[in-house]
Amino acid sequence: MIKLEQYIDTNFNEFNELSISEVIHCNTNEFDEDIVNYLKSVDRFDYRGICIYYVKRENEIWIENMN
């Protein structure tokens, strides 16, 4: 999804500095509805070593550095 790639590109330096076990927790209202619905429909989205996924039990979007 292009919107997610742009989001990762824009915030790449911040995301790339995350340690292996560190996760950024985001409210779903911080994202466009299209992105939230897309993440709800897939297990995860990986781009440039960054993983973004929806966590249903928390109703949050989580972001991790997989490098």
Short mmCIF file of C-alpha atoms in Angstrom, two decimals:
data_model
loop_
_atom_site.label_atom_id
_atom_site.label_comp_id
_atom_site.label_asym_id
_atom_site.label_seq_id
_atom_site.Cartn_x
_atom_site.Cartn_y
_atom_site.Cartn_z
CA MET A 1 0.00 0.00 0.00
CA ILE A 2 1.51 3.28 -1.16
CA LYS A 3 0.21 5.29 1.83
CA LEU A 4 1.98 2.97 4.26
CA GLU A 5 5.21 3.08 2.25
CA GLN A 6 5.08 6.89 2.33
CA TYR A 7 4.40 6.84 6.08
CA ILE A 8 7.40 4.58 6.68
CA ASP A 9 9.61 6.66 4.37
CA THR A 10 8.62 9.86 6.21
CA ASN A 11 9.30 8.37 9.66
CA PHE A 12 12.06 5.92 8.70
CA ASN A 13 14.81 7.42 10.88
CA GLU A 14 12.61 7.20 14.01
CA PHE A 15 11.48 3.64 13.22
CA ASN A 16 14.97 2.48 12.30
CA GLU A 17 16.27 3.55 15.73
CA LEU A 18 13.88 1.20 17.57
CA SER A 19 15.60 -1.64 19.40
CA ILE A 20 14.60 -5.23 18.61
CA SER A 21 12.00 -5.58 21.39
CA GLU A 22 10.75 -1.98 21.24
CA VAL A 23 7.32 -1.31 19.75
CA ILE A 24 5.56 1.96 18.98
CA HIS A 25 1.86 1.81 19.91
CA CYS A 26 -0.40 4.12 17.90
CA ASN A 27 -4.09 4.87 18.17
CA THR A 28 -6.02 3.97 15.06
CA ASN A 29 -7.30 7.56 14.85
CA GLU A 30 -3.73 8.64 13.99
CA PHE A 31 -4.11 6.89 10.62
CA ASP A 32 -6.25 7.32 7.55
CA GLU A 33 -9.29 4.98 7.56
CA ASP A 34 -7.99 3.25 4.39
CA ILE A 35 -4.76 2.32 6.18
CA VAL A 36 -6.58 1.00 9.26
CA ASN A 37 -8.96 -1.10 7.16
CA TYR A 38 -6.07 -2.45 5.10
CA LEU A 39 -4.09 -3.43 8.21
CA LYS A 40 -7.18 -5.12 9.66
CA SER A 41 -7.37 -7.27 6.52
CA VAL A 42 -3.74 -8.48 6.51
CA ASP A 43 -1.45 -10.07 9.10
CA ARG A 44 1.19 -7.37 8.75
CA PHE A 45 2.81 -4.93 6.35
CA ASP A 46 6.59 -5.01 5.89
CA TYR A 47 8.62 -2.37 4.09
CA ARG A 48 12.29 -1.37 4.41
CA GLY A 49 12.66 -3.64 7.46
CA ILE A 50 9.79 -1.95 9.30
CA CYS A 51 6.71 -3.97 10.23
CA ILE A 52 3.31 -2.35 10.85
CA TYR A 53 0.31 -4.34 12.02
CA TYR A 54 -3.10 -4.00 13.63
CA VAL A 55 -3.62 -5.43 17.14
CA LYS A 56 -7.31 -6.16 17.56
CA ARG A 57 -7.38 -6.66 21.34
CA GLU A 58 -5.85 -3.18 21.83
CA ASN A 59 -7.45 -1.55 18.77
CA GLU A 60 -4.02 -0.13 18.00
CA ILE A 61 -1.46 -0.08 15.21
CA TRP A 62 1.94 -1.34 16.31
CA ILE A 63 5.23 -0.56 14.58
CA GLU A 64 8.47 -2.55 14.92
CA ASN A 65 11.95 -2.46 13.44
CA MET A 66 12.63 -5.97 12.12
CA ASN A 67 16.29 -5.32 11.19
#
